[in-house]
PDB file of C-alpha atoms and ligand atoms in Angstrom:
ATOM      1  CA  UNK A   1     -16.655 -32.695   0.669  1.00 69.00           C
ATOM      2  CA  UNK A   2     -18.851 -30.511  -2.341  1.00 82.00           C
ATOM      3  CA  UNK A   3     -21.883 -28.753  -0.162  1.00 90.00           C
ATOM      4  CA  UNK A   4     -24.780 -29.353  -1.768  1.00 94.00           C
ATOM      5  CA  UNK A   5     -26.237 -26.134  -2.338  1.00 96.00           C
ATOM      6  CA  UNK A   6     -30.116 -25.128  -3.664  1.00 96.00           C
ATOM      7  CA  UNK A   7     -28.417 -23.147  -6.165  1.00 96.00           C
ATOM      8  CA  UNK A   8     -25.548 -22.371  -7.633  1.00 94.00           C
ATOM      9  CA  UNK A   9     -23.713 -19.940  -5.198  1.00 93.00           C
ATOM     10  CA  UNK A  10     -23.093 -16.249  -6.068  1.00 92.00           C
ATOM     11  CA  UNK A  11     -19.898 -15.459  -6.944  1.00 92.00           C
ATOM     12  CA  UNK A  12     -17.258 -13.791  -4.863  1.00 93.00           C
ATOM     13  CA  UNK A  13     -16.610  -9.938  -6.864  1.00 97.00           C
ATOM     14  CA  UNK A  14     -13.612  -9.244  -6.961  1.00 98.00           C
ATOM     15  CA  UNK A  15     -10.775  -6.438  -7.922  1.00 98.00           C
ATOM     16  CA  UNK A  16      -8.168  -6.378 -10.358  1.00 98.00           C
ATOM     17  CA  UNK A  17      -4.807  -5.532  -9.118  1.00 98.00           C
ATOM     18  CA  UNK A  18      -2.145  -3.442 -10.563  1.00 97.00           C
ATOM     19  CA  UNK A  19       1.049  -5.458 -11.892  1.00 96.00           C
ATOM     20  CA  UNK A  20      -0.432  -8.435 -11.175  1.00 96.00           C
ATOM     21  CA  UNK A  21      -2.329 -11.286 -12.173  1.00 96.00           C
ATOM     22  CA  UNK A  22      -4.172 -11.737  -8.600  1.00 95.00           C
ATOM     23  CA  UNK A  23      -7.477 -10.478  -8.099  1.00 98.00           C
ATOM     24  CA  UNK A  24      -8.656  -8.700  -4.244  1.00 98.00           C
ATOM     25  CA  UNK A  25     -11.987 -11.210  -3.591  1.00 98.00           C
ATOM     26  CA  UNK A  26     -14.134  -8.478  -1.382  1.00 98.00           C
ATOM     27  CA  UNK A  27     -16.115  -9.100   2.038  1.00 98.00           C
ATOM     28  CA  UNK A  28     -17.118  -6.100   2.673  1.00 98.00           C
ATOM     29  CA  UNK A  29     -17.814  -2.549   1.644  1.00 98.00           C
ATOM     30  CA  UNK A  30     -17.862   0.222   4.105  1.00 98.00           C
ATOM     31  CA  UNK A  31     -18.474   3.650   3.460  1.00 98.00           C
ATOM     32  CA  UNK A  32     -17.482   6.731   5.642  1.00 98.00           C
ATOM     33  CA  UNK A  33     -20.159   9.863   5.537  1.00 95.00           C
ATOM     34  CA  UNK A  34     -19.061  13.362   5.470  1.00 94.00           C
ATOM     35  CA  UNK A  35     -15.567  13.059   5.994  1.00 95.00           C
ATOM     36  CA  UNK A  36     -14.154  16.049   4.030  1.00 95.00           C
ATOM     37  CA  UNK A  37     -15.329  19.371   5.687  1.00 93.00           C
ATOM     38  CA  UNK A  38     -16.269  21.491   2.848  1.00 92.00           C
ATOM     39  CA  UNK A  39     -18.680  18.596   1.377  1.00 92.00           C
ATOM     40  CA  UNK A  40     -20.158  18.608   4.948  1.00 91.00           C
ATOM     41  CA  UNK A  41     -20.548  21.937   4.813  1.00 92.00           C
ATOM     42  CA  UNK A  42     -22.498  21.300   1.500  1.00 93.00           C
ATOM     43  CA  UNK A  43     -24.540  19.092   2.743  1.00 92.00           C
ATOM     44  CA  UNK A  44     -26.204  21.393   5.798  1.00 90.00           C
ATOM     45  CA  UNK A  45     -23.229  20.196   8.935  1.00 90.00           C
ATOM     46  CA  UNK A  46     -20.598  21.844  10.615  1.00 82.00           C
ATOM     47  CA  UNK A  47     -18.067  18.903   9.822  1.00 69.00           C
ATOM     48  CA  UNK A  48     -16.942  18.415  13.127  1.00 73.00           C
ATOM     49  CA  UNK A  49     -18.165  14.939  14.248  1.00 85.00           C
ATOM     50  CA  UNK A  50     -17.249  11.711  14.650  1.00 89.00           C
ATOM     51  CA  UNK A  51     -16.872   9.467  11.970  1.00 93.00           C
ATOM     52  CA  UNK A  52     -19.787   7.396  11.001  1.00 95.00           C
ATOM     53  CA  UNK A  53     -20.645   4.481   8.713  1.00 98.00           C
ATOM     54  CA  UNK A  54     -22.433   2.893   6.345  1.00 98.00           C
ATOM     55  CA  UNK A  55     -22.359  -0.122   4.274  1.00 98.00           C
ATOM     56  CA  UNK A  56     -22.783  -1.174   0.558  1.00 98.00           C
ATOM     57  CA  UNK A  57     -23.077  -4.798  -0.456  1.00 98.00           C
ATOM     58  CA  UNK A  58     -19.883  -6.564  -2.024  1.00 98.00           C
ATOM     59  CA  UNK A  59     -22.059  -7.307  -5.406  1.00 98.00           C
ATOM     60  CA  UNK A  60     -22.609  -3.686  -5.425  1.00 98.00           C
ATOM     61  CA  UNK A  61     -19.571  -3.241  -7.198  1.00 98.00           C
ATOM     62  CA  UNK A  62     -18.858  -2.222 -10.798  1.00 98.00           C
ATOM     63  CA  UNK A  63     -15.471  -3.650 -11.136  1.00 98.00           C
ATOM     64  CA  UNK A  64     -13.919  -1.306 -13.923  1.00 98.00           C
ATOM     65  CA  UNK A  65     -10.343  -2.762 -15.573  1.00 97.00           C
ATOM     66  CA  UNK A  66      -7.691  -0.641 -16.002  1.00 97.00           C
ATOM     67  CA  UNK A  67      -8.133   1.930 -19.117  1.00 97.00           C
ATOM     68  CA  UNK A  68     -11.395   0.797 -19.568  1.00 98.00           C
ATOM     69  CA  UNK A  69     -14.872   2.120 -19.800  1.00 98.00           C
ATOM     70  CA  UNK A  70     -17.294   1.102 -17.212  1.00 98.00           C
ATOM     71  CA  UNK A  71     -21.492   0.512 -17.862  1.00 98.00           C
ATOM     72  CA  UNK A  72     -23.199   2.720 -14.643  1.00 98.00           C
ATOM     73  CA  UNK A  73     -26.718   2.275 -15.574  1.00 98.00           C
ATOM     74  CA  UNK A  74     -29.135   4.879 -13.980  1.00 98.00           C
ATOM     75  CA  UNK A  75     -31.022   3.476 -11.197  1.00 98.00           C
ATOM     76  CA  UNK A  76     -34.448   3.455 -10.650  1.00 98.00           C
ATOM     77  CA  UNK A  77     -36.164   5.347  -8.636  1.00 98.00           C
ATOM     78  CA  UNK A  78     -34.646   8.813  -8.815  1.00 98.00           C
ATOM     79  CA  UNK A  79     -34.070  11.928 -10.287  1.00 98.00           C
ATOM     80  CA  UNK A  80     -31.140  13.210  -8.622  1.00 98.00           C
ATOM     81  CA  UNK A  81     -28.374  10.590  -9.133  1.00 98.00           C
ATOM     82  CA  UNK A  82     -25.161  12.052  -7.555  1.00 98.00           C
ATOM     83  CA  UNK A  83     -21.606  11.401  -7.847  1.00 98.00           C
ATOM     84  CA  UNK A  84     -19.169  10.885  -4.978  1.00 98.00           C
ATOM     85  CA  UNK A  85     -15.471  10.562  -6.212  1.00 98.00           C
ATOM     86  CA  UNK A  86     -13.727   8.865  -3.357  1.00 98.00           C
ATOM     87  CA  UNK A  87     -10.830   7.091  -2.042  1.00 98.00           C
ATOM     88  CA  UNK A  88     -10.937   3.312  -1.359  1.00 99.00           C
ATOM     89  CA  UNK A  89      -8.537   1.455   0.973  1.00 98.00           C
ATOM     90  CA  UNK A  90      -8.186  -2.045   0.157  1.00 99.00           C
ATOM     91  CA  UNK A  91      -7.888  -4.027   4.018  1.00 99.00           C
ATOM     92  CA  UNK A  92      -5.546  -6.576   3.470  1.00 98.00           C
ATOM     93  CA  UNK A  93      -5.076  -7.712   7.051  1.00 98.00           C
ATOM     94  CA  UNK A  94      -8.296  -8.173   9.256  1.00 98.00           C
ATOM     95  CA  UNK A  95      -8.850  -7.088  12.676  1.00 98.00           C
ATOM     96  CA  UNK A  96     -10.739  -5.224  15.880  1.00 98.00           C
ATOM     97  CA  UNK A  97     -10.122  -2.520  17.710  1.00 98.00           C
ATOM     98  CA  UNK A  98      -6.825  -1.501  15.978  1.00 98.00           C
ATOM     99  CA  UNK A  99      -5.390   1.712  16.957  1.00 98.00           C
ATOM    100  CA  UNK A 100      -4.601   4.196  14.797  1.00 98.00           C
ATOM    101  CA  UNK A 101      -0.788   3.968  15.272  1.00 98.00           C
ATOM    102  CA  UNK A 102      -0.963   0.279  13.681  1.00 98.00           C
ATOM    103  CA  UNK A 103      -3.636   1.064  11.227  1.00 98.00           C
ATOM    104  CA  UNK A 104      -1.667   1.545   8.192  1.00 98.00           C
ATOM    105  CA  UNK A 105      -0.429  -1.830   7.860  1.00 98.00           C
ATOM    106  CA  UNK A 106      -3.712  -2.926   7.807  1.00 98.00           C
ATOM    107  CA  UNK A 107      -3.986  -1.793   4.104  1.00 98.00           C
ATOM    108  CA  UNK A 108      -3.359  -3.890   0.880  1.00 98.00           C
ATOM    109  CA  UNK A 109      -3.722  -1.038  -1.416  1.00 98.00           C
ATOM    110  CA  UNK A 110      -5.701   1.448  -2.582  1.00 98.00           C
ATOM    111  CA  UNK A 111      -8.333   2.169  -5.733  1.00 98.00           C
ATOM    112  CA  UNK A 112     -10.418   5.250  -7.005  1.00 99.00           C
ATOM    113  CA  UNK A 113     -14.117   4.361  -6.318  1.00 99.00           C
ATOM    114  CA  UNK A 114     -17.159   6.278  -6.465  1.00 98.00           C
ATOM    115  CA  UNK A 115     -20.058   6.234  -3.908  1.00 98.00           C
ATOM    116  CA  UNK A 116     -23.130   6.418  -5.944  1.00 98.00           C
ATOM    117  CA  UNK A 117     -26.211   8.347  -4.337  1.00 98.00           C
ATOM    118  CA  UNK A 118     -29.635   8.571  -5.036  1.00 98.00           C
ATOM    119  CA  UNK A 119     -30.152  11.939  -3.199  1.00 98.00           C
ATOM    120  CA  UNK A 120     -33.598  12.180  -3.085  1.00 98.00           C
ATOM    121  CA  UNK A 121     -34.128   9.066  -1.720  1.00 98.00           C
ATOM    122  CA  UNK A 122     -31.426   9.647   0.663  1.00 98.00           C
ATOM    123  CA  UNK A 123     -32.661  13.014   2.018  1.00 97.00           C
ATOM    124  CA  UNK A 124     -36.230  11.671   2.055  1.00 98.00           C
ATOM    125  CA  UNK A 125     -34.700   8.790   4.523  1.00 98.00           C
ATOM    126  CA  UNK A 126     -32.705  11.314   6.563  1.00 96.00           C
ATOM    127  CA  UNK A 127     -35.468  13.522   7.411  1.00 97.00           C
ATOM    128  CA  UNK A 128     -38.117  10.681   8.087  1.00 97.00           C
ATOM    129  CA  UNK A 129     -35.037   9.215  11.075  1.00 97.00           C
ATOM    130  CA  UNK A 130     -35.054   6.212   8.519  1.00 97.00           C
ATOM    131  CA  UNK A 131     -32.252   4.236   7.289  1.00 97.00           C
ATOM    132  CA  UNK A 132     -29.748   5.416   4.198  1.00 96.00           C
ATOM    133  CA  UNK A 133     -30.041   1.737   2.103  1.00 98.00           C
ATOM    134  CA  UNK A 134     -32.163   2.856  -0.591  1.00 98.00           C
ATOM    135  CA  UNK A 135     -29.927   5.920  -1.025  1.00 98.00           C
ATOM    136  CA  UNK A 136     -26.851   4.380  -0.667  1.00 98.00           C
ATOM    137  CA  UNK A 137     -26.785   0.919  -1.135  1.00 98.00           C
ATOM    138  CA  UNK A 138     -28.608  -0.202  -4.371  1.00 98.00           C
ATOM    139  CA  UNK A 139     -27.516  -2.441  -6.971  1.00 98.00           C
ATOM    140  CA  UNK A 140     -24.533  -0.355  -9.297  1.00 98.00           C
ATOM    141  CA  UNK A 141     -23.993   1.559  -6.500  1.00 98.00           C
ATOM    142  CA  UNK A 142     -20.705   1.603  -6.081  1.00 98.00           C
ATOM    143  CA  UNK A 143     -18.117   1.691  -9.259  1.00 99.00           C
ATOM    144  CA  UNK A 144     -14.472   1.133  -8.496  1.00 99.00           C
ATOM    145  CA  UNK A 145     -11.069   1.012 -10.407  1.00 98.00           C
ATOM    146  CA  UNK A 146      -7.831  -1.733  -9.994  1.00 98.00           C
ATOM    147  CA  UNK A 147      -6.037  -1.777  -6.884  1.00 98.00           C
ATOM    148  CA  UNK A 148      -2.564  -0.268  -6.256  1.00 98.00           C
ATOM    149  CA  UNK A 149      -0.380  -1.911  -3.377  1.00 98.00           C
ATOM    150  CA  UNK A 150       0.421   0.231  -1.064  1.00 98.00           C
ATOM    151  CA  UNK A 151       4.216   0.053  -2.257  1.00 97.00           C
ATOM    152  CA  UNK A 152       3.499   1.184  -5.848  1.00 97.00           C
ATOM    153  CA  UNK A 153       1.116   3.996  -4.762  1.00 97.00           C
ATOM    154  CA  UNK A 154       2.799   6.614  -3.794  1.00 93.00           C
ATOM    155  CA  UNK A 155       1.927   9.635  -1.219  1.00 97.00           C
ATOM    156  CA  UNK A 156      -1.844   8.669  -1.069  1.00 98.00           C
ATOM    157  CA  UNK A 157      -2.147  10.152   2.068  1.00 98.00           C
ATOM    158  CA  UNK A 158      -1.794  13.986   0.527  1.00 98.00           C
ATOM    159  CA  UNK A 159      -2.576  13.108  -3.291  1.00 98.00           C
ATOM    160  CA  UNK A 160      -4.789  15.396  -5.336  1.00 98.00           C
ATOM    161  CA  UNK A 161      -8.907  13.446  -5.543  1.00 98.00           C
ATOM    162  CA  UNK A 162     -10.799  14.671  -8.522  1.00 98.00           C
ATOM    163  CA  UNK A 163     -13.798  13.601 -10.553  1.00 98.00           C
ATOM    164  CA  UNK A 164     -14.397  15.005 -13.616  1.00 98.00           C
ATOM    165  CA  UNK A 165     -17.901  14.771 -15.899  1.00 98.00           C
ATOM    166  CA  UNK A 166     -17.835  15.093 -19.323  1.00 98.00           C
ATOM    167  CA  UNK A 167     -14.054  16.412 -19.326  1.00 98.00           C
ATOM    168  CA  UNK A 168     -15.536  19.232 -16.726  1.00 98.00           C
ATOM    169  CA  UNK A 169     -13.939  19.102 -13.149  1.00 98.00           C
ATOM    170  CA  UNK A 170     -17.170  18.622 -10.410  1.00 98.00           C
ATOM    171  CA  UNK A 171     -14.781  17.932  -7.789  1.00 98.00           C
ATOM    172  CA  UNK A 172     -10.910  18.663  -6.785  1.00 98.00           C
ATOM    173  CA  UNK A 173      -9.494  18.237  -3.504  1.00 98.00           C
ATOM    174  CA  UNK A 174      -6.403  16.815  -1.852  1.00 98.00           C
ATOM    175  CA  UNK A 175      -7.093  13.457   0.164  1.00 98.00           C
ATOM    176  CA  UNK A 176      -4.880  15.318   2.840  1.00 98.00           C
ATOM    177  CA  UNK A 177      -8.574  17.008   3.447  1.00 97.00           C
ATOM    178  CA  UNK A 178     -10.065  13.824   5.156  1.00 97.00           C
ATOM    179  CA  UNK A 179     -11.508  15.118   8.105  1.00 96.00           C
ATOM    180  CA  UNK A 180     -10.478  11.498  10.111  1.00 96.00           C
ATOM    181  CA  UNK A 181      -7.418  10.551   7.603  1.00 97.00           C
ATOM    182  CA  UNK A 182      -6.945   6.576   6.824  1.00 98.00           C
ATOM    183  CA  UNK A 183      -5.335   5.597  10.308  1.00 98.00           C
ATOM    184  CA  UNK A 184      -8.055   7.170  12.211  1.00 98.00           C
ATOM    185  CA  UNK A 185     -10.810   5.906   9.909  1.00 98.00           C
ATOM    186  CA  UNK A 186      -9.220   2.200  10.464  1.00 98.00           C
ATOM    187  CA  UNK A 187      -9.347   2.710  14.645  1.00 98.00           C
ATOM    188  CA  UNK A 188     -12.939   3.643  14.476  1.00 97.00           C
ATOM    189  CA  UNK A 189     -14.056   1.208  12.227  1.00 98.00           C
ATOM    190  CA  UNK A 190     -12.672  -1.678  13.701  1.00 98.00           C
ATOM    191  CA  UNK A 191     -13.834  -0.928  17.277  1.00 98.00           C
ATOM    192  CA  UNK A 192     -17.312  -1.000  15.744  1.00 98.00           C
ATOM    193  CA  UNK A 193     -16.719  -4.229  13.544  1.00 98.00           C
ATOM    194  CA  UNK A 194     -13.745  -6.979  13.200  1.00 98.00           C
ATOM    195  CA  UNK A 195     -12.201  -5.917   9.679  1.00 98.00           C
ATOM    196  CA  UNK A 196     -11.462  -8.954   6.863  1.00 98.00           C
ATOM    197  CA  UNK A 197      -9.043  -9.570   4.627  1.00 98.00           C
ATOM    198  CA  UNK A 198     -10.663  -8.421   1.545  1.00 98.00           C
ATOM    199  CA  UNK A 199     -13.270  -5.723   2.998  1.00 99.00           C
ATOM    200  CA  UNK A 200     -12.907  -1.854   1.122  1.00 99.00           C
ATOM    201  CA  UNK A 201     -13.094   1.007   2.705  1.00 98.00           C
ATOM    202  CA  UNK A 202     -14.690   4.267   1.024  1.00 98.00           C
ATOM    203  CA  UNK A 203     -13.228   7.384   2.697  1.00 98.00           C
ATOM    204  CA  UNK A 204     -15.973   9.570   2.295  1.00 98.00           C
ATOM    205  CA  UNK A 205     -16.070  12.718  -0.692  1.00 98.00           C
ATOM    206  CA  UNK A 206     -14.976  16.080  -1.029  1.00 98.00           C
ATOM    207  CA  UNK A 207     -17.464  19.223  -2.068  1.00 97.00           C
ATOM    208  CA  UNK A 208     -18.577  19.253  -5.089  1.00 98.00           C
ATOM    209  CA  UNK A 209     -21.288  16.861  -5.631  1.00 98.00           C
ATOM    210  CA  UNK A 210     -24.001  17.190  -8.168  1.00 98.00           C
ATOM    211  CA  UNK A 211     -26.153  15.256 -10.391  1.00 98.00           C
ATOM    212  CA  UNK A 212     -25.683  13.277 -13.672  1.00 98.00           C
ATOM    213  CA  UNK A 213     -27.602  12.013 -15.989  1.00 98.00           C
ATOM    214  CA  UNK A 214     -27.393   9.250 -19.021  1.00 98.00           C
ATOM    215  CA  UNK A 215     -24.879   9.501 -21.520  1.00 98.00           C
ATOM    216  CA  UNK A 216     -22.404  11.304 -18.826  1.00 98.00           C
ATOM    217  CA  UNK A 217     -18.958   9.771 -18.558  1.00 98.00           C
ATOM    218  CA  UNK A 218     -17.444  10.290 -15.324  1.00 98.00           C
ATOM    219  CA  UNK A 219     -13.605   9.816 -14.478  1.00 98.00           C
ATOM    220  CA  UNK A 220     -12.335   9.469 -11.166  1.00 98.00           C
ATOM    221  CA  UNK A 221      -8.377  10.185 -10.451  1.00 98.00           C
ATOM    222  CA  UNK A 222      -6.782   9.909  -7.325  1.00 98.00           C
ATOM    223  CA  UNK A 223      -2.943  10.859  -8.048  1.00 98.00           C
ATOM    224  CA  UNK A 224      -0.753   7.818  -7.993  1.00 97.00           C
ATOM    225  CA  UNK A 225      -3.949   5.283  -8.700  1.00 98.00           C
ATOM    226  CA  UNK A 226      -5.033   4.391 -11.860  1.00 97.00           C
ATOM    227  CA  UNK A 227      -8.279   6.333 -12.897  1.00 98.00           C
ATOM    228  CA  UNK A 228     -11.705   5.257 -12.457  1.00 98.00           C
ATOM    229  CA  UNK A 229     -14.001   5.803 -15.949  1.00 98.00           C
ATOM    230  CA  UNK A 230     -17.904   5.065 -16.327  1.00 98.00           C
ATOM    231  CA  UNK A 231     -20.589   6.150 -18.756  1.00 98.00           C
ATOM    232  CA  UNK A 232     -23.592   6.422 -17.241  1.00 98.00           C
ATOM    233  CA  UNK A 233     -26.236   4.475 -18.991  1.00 97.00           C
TER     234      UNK A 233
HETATM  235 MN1   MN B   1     -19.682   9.011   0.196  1.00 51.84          MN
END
């Protein structure tokens, strides 16, 4: 039977995958803050504490095809629009209070995303007690390359992370840096909410994060992924 909706339905977004004609439809998108110590550091924290989460909606996605150019356009309301380069894990197989031994199977693959911030806005929310959404989770907020199964990718787990701006590294790290790595990211997560098939998972940034401004084009790597590009507009 066809539901017979108000409207027309959004929908689904969804990510290309490498090597293959199937797309990854997304539920979900949860972030992890602070999770590399020297960005902690950056930001004004020790980096010793437990993982914690926020979340972006699905349609905040800007679903970038392989070797192409992605359209970030500025966002309103700011004047200190930052770039996060950061890891994605792509959940594949859903489920609660999974334990960090089992975790890893969990994953479908992984992509190079980037957690957009409007900084102000987010510090103005932090030191008012208030929530992050406005800093975190507006529309365009969150950019993010194909998705390489886990097979194909490689030695994720220790791979060099890097986002460069106009050809100029801002960030460099090794993803072997995550404060809580992908297994113990998965075990938190899910005792706090039942994973889906299709949710992401961003791991949280290294140091290095700074400001950019229209006409910047910003390229995300993650060794063994394909690269993220976006000019901001
Ligand atoms: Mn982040």
């Amino acid at each position: 039977m066809t539901m017979n909706y108000l409207f027309t339905p959004t929908a689904p977004v969804s990510v290309p995958v490498v090597g293959s004609t199937a797309h990854f439809p997304v539920h979900r998108i949860y972030c992890v803050g602070r999770n590399y110590e020297e960005h902690a550091k950056e930001m004004g924290f020790t980096g010793r504490e437990p993982p914690f989460f926020f979340l972006k909606p699905a349609d905040a996605l800007i679903v970038v095809e392989a070797g192409q150019t992605g359209v970030l356009p500025y966002p309103s309301l700011t004047q200190n629009f930052h770039h996060e380069i950061e890891l994605v894990l792509a959940i594949g197989t859903g489920g609660k209070n999974i334990k960090a031994v089992d975790a890893m199977k969990h994953i479908y693959g992984y992509a190079v995303g980037m957690d957009m911030t409007r900084r102000d806005l987010q510090n103005d929310m932090k030191k008012q007690g208030r929530p992050w959404c406005i800093g975190k989770a507006f529309d365009h907020s969150a950019p993010i390359g194909p998705i390489t199964p886990v097979a194909e990718a490689g030695d994720v787990a220790h791979a060099e992370i890097a986002l460069q701006v106009n050809e100029q590294v801002r960030q460099i790290s090794t993803v072997a840096k995550l404060i809580w790595n992908m297994a113990e990211t998965i075990e938190h997560l899910s005792a706090a909410w039942e994973l889906q098939p299709g949710d992401l998972i961003y791991t949280g940034t290294p140091e290095g994060v700074a400001a950019v401004v229209p006409g910047d084009i910003l390229t995300g790597h993650v060794a063994g992924l394909e690269s993220l590009t976006v000019k901001v507009a």
